[in-house]
mmCIF file of C-alpha atoms in Angstrom:
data_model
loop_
_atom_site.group_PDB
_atom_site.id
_atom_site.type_symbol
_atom_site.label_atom_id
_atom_site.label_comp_id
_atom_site.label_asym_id
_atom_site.label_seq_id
_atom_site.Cartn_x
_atom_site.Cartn_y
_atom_site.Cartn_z
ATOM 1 C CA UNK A 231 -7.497 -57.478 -38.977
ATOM 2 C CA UNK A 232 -6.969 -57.169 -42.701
ATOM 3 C CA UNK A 233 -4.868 -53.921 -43.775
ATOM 4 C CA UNK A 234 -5.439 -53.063 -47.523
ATOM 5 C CA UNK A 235 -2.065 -53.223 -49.603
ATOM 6 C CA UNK A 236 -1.384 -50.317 -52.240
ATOM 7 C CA UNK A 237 -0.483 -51.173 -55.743
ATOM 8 C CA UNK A 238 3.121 -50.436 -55.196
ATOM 9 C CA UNK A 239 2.923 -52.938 -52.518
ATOM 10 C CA UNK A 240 2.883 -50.967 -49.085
ATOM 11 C CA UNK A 241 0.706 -51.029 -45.873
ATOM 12 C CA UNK A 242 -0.279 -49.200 -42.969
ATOM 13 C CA UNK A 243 -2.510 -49.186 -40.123
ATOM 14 C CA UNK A 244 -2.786 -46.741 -36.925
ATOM 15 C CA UNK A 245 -3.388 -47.861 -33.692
ATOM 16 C CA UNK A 246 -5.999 -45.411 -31.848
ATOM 17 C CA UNK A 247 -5.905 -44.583 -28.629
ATOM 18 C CA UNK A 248 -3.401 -46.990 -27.050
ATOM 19 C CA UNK A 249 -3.486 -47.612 -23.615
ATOM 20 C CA UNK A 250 -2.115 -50.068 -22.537
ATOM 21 C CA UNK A 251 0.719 -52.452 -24.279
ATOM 22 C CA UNK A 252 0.074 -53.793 -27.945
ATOM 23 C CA UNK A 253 1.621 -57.071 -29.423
ATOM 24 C CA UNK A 254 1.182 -57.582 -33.004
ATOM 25 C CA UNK A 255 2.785 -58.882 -36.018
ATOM 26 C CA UNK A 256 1.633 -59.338 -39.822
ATOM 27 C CA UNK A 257 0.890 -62.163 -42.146
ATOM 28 C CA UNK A 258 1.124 -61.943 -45.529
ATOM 29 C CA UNK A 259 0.375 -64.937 -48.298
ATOM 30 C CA UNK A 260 2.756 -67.772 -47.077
ATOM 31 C CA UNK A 261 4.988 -65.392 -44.973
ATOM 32 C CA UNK A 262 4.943 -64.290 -41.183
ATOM 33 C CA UNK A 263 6.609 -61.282 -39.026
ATOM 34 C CA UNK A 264 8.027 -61.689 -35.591
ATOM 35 C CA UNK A 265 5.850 -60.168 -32.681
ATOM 36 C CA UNK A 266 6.309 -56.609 -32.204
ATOM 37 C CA UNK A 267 4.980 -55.123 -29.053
ATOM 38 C CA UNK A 268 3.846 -51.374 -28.625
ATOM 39 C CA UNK A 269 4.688 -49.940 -25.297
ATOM 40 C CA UNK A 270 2.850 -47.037 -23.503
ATOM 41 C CA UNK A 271 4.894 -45.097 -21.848
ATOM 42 C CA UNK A 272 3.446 -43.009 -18.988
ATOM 43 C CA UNK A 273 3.972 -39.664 -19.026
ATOM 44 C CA UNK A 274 5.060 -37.166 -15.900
ATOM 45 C CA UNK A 275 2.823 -36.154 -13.278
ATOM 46 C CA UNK A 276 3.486 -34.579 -10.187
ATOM 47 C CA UNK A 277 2.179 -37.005 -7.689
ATOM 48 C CA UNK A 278 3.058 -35.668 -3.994
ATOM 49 C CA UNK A 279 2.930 -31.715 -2.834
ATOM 50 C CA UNK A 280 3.881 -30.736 0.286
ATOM 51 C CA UNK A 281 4.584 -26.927 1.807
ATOM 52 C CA UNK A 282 5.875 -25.734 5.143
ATOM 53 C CA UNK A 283 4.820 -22.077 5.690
ATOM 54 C CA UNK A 284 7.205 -19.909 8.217
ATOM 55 C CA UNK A 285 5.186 -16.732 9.274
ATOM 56 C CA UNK A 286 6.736 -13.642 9.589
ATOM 57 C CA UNK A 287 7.914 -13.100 13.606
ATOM 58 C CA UNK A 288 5.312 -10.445 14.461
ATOM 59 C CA UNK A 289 2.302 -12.180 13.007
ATOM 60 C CA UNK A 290 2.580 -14.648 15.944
ATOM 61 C CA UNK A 291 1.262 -17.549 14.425
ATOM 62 C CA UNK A 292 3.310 -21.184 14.391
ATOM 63 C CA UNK A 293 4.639 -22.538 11.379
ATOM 64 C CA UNK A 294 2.535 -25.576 9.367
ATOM 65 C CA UNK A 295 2.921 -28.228 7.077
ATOM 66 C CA UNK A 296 0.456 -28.337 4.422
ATOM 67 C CA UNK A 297 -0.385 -31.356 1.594
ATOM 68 C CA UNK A 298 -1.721 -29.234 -1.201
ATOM 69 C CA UNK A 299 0.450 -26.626 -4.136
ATOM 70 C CA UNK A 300 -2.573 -24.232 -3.742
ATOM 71 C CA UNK A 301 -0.586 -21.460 -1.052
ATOM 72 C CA UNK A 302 -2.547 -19.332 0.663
ATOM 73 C CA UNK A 303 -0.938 -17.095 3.468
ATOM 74 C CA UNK A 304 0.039 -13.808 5.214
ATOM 75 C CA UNK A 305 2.192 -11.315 3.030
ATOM 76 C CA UNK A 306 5.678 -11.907 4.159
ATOM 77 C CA UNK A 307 5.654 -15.399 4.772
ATOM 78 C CA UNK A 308 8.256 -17.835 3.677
ATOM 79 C CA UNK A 309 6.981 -21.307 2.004
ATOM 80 C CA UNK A 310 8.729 -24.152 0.516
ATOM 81 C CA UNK A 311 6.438 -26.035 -1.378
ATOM 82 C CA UNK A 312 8.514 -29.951 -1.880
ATOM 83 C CA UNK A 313 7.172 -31.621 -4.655
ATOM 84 C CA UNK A 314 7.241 -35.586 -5.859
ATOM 85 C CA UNK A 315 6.555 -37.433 -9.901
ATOM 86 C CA UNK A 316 5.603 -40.307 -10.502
ATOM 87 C CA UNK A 317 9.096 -41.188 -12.383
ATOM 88 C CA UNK A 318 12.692 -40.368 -13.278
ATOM 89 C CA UNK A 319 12.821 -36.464 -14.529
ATOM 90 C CA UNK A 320 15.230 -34.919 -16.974
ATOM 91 C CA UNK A 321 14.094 -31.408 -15.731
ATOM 92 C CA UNK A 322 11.715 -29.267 -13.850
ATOM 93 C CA UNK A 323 10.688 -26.033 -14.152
ATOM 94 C CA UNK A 324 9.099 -23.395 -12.156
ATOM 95 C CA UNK A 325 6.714 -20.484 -13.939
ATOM 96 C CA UNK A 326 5.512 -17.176 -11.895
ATOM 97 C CA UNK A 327 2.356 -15.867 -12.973
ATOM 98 C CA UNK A 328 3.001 -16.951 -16.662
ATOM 99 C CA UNK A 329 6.406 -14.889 -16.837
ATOM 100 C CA UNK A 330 9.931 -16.114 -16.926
ATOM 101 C CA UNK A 331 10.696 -19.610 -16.227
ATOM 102 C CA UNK A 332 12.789 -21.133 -13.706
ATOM 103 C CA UNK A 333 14.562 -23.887 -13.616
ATOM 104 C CA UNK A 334 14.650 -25.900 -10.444
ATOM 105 C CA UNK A 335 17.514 -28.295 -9.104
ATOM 106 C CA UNK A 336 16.041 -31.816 -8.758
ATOM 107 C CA UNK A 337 17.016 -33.709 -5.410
ATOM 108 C CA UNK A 338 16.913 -37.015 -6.653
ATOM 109 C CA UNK A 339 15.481 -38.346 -10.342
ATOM 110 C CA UNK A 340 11.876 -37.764 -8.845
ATOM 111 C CA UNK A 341 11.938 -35.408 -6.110
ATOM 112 C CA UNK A 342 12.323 -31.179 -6.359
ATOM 113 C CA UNK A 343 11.302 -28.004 -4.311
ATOM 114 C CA UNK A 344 10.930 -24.522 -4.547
ATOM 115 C CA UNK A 345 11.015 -21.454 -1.968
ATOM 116 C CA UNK A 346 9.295 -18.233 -2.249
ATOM 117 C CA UNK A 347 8.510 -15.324 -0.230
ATOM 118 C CA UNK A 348 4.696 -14.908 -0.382
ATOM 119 C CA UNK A 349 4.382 -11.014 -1.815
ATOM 120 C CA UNK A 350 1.126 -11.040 -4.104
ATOM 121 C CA UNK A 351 -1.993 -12.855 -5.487
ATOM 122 C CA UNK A 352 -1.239 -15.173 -8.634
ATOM 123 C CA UNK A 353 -0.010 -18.428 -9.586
ATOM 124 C CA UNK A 354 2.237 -20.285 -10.679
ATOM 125 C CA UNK A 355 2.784 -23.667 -12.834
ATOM 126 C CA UNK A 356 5.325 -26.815 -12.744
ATOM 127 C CA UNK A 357 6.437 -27.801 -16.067
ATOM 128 C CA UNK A 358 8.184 -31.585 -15.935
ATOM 129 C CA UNK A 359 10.064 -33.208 -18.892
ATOM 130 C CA UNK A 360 10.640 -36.848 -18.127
ATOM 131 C CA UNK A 361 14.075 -39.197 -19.093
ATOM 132 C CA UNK A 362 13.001 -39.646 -22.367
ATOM 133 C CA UNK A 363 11.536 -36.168 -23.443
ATOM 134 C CA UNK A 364 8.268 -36.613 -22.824
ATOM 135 C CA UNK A 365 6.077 -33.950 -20.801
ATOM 136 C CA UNK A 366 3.117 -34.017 -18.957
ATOM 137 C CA UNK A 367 -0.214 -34.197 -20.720
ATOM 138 C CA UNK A 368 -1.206 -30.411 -19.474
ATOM 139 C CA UNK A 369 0.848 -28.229 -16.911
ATOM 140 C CA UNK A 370 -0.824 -28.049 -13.498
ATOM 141 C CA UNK A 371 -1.482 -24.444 -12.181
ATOM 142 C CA UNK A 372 -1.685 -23.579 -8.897
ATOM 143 C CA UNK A 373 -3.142 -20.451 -7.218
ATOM 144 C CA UNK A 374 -1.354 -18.404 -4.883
ATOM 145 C CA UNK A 375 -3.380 -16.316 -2.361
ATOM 146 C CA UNK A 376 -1.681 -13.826 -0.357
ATOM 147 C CA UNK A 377 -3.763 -12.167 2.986
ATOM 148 C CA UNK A 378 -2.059 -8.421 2.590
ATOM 149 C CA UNK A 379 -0.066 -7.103 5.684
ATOM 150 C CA UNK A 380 -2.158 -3.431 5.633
ATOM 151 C CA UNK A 381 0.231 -0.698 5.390
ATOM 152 C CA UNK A 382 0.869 1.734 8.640
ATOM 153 C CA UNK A 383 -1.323 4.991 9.299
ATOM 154 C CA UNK A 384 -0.046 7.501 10.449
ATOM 155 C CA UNK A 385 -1.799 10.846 11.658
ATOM 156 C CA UNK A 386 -0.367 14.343 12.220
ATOM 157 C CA UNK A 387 -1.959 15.256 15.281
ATOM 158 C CA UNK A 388 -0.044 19.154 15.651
ATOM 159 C CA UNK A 389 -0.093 21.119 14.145
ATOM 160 C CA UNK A 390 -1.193 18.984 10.856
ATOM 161 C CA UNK A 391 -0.767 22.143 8.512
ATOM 162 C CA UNK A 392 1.302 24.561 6.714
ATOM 163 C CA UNK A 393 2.998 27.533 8.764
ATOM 164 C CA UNK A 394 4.522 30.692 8.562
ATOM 165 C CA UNK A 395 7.193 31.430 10.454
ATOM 166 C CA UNK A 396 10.313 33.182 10.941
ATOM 167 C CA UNK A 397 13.659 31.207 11.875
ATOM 168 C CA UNK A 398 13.295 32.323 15.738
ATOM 169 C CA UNK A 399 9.797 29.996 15.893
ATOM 170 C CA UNK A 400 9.179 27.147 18.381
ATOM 171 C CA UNK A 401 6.719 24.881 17.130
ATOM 172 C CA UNK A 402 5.124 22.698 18.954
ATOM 173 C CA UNK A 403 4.866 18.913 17.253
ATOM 174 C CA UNK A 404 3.082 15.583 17.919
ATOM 175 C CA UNK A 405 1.476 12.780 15.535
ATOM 176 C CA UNK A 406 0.330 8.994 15.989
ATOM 177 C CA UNK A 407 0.781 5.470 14.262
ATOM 178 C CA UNK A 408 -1.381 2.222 14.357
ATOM 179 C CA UNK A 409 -0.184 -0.660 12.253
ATOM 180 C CA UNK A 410 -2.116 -3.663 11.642
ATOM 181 C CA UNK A 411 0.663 -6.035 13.189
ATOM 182 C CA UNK A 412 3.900 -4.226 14.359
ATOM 183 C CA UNK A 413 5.886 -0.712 13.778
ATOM 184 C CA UNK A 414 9.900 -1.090 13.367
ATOM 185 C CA UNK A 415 10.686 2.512 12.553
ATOM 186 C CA UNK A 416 9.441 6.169 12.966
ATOM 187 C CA UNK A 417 11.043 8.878 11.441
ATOM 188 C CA UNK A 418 10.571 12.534 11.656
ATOM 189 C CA UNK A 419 11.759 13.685 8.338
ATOM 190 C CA UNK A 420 12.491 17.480 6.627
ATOM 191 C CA UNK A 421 14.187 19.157 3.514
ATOM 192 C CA UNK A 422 15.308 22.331 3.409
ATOM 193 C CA UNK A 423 15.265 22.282 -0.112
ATOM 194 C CA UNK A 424 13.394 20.540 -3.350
ATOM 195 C CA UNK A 425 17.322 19.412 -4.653
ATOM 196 C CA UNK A 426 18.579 17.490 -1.130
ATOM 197 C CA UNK A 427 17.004 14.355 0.142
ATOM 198 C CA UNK A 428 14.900 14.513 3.474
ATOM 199 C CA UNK A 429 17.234 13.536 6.460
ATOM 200 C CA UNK A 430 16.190 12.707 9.569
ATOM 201 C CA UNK A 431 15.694 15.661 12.576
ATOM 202 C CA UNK A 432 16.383 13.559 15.342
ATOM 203 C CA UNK A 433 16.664 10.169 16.660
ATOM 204 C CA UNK A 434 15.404 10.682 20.146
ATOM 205 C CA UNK A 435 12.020 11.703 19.206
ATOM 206 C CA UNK A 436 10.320 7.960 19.390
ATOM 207 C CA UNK A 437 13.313 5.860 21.191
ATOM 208 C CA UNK A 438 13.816 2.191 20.216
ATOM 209 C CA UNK A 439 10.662 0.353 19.083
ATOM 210 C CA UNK A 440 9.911 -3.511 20.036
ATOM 211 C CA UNK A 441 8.854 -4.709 16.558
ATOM 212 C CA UNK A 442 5.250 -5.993 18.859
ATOM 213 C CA UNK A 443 3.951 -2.057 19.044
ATOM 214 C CA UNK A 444 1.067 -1.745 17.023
ATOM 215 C CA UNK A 445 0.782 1.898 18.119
ATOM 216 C CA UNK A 446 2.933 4.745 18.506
ATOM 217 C CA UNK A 447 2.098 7.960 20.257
ATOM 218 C CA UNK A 448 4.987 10.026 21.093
ATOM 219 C CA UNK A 449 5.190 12.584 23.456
ATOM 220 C CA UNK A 450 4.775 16.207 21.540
ATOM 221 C CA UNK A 451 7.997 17.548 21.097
ATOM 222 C CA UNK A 452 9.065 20.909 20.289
ATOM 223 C CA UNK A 453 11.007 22.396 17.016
ATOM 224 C CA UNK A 454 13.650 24.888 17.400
ATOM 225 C CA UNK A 455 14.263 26.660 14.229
ATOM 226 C CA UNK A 456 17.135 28.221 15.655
ATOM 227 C CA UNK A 457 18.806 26.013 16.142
ATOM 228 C CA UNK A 458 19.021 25.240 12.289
ATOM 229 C CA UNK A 459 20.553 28.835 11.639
ATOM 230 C CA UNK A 460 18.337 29.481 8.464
ATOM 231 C CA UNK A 461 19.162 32.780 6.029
ATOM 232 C CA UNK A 462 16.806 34.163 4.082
ATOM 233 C CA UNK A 463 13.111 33.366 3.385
ATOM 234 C CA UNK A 464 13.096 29.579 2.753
ATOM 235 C CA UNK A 465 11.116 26.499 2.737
ATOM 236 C CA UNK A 466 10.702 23.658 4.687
ATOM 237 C CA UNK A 467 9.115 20.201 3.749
ATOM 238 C CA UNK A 468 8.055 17.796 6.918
ATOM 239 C CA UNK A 469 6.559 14.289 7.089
ATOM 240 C CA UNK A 470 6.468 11.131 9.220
ATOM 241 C CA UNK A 471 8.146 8.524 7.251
ATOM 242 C CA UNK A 472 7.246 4.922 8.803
ATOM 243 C CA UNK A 473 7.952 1.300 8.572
ATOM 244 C CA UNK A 474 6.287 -1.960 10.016
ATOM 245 C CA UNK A 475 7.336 -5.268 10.380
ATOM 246 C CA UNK A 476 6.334 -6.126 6.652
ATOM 247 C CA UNK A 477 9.691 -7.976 5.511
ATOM 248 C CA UNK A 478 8.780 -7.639 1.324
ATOM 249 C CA UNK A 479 9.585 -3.647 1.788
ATOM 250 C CA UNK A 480 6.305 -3.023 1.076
ATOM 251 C CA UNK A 481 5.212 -1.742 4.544
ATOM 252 C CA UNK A 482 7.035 1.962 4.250
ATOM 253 C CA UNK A 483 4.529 4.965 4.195
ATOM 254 C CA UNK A 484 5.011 8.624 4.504
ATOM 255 C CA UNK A 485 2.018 11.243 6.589
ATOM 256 C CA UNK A 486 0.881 13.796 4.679
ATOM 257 C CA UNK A 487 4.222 16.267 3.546
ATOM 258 C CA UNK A 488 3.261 19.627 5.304
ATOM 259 C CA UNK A 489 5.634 22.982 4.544
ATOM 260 C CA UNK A 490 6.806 25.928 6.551
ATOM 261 C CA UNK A 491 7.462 28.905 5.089
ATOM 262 C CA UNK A 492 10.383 30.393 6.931
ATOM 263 C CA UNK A 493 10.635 34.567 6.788
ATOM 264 C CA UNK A 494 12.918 36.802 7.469
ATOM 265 C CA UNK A 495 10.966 39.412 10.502
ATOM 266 C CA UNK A 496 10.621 42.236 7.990
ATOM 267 C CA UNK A 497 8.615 39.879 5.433
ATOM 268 C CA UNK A 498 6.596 38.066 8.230
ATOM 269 C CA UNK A 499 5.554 41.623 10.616
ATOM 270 C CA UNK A 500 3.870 42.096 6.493
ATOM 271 C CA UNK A 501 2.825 38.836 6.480
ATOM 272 C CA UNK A 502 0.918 39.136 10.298
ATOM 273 C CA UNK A 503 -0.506 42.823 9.020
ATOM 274 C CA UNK A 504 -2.235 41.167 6.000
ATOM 275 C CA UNK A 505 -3.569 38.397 8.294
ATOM 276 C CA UNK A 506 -5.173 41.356 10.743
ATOM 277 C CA UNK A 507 -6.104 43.052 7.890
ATOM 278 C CA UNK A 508 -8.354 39.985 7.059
ATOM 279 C CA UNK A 509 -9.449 39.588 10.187
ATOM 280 C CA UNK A 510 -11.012 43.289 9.892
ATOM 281 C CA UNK A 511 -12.583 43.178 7.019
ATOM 282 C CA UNK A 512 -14.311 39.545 8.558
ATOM 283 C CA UNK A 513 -15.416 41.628 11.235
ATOM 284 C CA UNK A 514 -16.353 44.386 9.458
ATOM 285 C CA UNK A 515 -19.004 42.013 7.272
ATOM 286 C CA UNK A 516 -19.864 40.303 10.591
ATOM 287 C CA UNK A 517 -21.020 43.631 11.826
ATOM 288 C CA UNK A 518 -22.566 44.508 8.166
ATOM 289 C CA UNK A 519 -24.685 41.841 8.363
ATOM 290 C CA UNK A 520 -25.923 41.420 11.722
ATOM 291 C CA UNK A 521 -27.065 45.214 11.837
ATOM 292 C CA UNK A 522 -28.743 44.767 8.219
ATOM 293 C CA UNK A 523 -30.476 42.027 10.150
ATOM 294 C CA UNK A 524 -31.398 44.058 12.995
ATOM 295 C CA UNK A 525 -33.142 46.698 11.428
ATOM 296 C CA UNK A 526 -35.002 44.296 8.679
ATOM 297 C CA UNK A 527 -36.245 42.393 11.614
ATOM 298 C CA UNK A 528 -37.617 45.810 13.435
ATOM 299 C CA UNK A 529 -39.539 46.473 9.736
ATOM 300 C CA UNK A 530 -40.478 42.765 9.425
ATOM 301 C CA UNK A 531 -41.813 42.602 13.422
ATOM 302 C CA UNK A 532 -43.968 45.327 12.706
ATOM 303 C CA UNK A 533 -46.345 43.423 10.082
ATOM 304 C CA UNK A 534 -44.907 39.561 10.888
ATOM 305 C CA UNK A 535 -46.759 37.056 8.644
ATOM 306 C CA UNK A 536 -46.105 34.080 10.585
ATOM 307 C CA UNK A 537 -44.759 31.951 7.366
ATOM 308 C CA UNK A 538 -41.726 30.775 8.369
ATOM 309 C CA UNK A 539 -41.191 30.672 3.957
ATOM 310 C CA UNK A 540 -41.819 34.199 4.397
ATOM 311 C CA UNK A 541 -39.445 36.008 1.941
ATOM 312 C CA UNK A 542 -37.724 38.796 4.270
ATOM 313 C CA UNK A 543 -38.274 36.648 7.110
ATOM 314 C CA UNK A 544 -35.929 34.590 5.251
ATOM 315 C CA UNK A 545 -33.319 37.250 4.029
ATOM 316 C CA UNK A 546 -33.328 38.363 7.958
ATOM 317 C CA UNK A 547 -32.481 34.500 8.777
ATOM 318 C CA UNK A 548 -29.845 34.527 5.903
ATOM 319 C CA UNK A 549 -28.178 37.657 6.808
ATOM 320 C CA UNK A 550 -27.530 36.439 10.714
ATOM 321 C CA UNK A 551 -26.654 32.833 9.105
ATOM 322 C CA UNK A 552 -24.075 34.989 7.384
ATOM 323 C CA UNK A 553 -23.158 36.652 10.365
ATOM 324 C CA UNK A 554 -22.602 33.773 12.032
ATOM 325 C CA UNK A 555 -20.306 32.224 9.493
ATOM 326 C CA UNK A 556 -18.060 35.344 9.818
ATOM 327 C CA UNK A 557 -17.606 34.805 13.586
ATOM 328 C CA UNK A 558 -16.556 31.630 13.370
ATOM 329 C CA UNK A 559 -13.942 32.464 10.774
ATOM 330 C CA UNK A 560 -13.177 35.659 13.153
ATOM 331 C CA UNK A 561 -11.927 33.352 15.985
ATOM 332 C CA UNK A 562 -10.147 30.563 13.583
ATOM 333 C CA UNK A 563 -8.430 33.443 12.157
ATOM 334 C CA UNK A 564 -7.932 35.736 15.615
ATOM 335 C CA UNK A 565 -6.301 32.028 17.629
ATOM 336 C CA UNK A 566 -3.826 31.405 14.379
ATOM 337 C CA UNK A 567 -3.157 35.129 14.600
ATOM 338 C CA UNK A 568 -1.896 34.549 18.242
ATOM 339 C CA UNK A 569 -0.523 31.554 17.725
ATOM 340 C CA UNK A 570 2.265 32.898 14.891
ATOM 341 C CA UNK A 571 3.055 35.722 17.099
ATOM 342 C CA UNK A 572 3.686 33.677 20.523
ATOM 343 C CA UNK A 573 5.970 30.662 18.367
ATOM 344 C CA UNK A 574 7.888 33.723 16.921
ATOM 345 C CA UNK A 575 8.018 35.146 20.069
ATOM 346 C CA UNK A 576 6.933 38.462 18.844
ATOM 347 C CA UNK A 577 4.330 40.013 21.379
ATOM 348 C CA UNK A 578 6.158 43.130 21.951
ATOM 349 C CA UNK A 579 6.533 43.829 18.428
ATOM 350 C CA UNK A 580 2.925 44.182 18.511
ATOM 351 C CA UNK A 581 1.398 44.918 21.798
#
């Protein structure tokens, strides 16, 4: 190949895409180089993957051995992924979903692994820098898929509401919880105020739990008030806090936070005379209605169309719908009625 010389005597040539070993030298007028020889050197690759996945206990499944960086398995579950290149390394390095790196220890010159608790969705990429600097041509990136562990649900089953009571009341309590794969904890949980933490109200309302339950019914239990030895009018915050077999942490939930308003028997006889009160005027519109229906009807029967988009023939139908409505209400309202009385334990105050 002839390379063109510049006028103050000076040469060059580039050799383009190399690759594979070059020997060359130069010639010039009467006068000859010694060989040179270009070497290629190969960069880093990973060239062997291998990960052993340990499943959580309660998912019952057997631990595996898998050829392949692309993880894919139930939340919880342990992997080490071992990992070979095809030559000596200086360093490796292990990247999370493109945050902070880690470095990793290296076994031998070629040979490094990495554990990791599968907890969500992403990737992750192995960075290599070889003996002599070099890197790999691009980063591989492999995918992480993680099947979620669904979190406990758990379902107040009674009452499932707010109350009223006083501090005498005994309240009758029960709820239920399904989990996906296993339950490790149950707790019946209440705060007395917004300022103190929620502490437990007793540990013998669910007994020890084999981590296998996937659900929990407990046998309804009742709360005695009194025995807490409440002054005043105060509040009361209850939930169900639960935990499954989940070992990231990520399997805690909490039921739906109900209060009860605890008052003193002065402020809760007021409290029962405004619910009667309301149960009255219900009836009273119950009655309203169905009479104004009554006597429309007699007027209506006398001269009846027999089009059932009849205007008063629809009022009539309107005003007994109405009627209806107030009925129903009448008995929701008369049953919670007798309900605060009896957990009070306040019939003769108002028989």
């Amino acid at each position: 190949l002839h390379v063109p010389v510049s006028e103050d005597g000076e040469a060059a040539f580039t050799f383009e895409n190399v690759g594979e070993p070059v020997t060359f030298y130069l010639r010039g007028g009467d006068y000859e180089t010694d060989s040179y020889r270009l070497e290629v050197v190969e960069k880093p690759r990973i060239s062997v993957i291998t990960a052993y996945y340990e499943y959580p206990p309660y998912a019952g499944l057997e631990n595996q051995k898998v050829s392949s960086g692309q993880l894919r398995g139930l939340e919880g579950t342990k992997v080490q992924v071992d990992f070979e290149s095809t030559k000596p390394l200086r360093s490796a390095t292990f990247e999370l979903n493109g945050k902070t790196e880690e470095p990793l220890v290296l076994d031998s010159p070629t040979k490094f692994s990495k554990e990791l608790v599968l907890s969500e969705s992403g990737n992750y990429t192995i960075k290599l820098v070889d003996e002599l600097g070099f890197r790999e041509y691009r980063p591989e990136v492999y995918s992480i898929e993680v099947i979620p562990d669904q979190l406990p649900v758990v379902t107040m089953l009674a009452p499932g509401k707010d109350l009223v009571t006083t501090s005498q009341a005994h309240m009758n309590f029960a709820f239920r919880v399904t989990d996906d794969f296993g339950i490790t904890s149950v707790e019946f949980m209440h705060a007395t105020s917004a300022d103190i933490p929620a502490s437990l109200l007793s540990d013998h309302i669910t007994g020890p739990i084999p981590q296998s339950v996937k659900e929990i019914v407990p046998a309804p239990f009742v709360w005695d008030l009194v025995k807490m030895k409440l002054q005043g009018n105060t509040t009361i915050d209850y939930f169900v806090k639960v935990k499954d077999c989940n070992p990231t942490g990520r399997g805690t939930v909490e039921s739906t936070h109900f209060k009860i308003n605890v008052l003193k028997p002065t402020d809760f006889h007021l409290q029962i005379l405004f619910e009667a009160k309301k149960i009255l005027s219900e009836a009273q519109l119950a009655y309203k209605n169905q009479k104004a229906a009554y006597i429309k009807s007699g007027v209506w029967g006398k001269q009846p169309t027999g089009n059932p988009e009849d205007e008063k023939w629809r009022e009539i139908l309107d005003l007994q719908d109405s009627s209806h409505r107030s009925t129903e209400a009448l008995g929701r309202w008369l049953k919670e009625l007798n309900e605060h009385i009896e957990r009070n334990k306040m019939q003769d105050d108002f028989m």
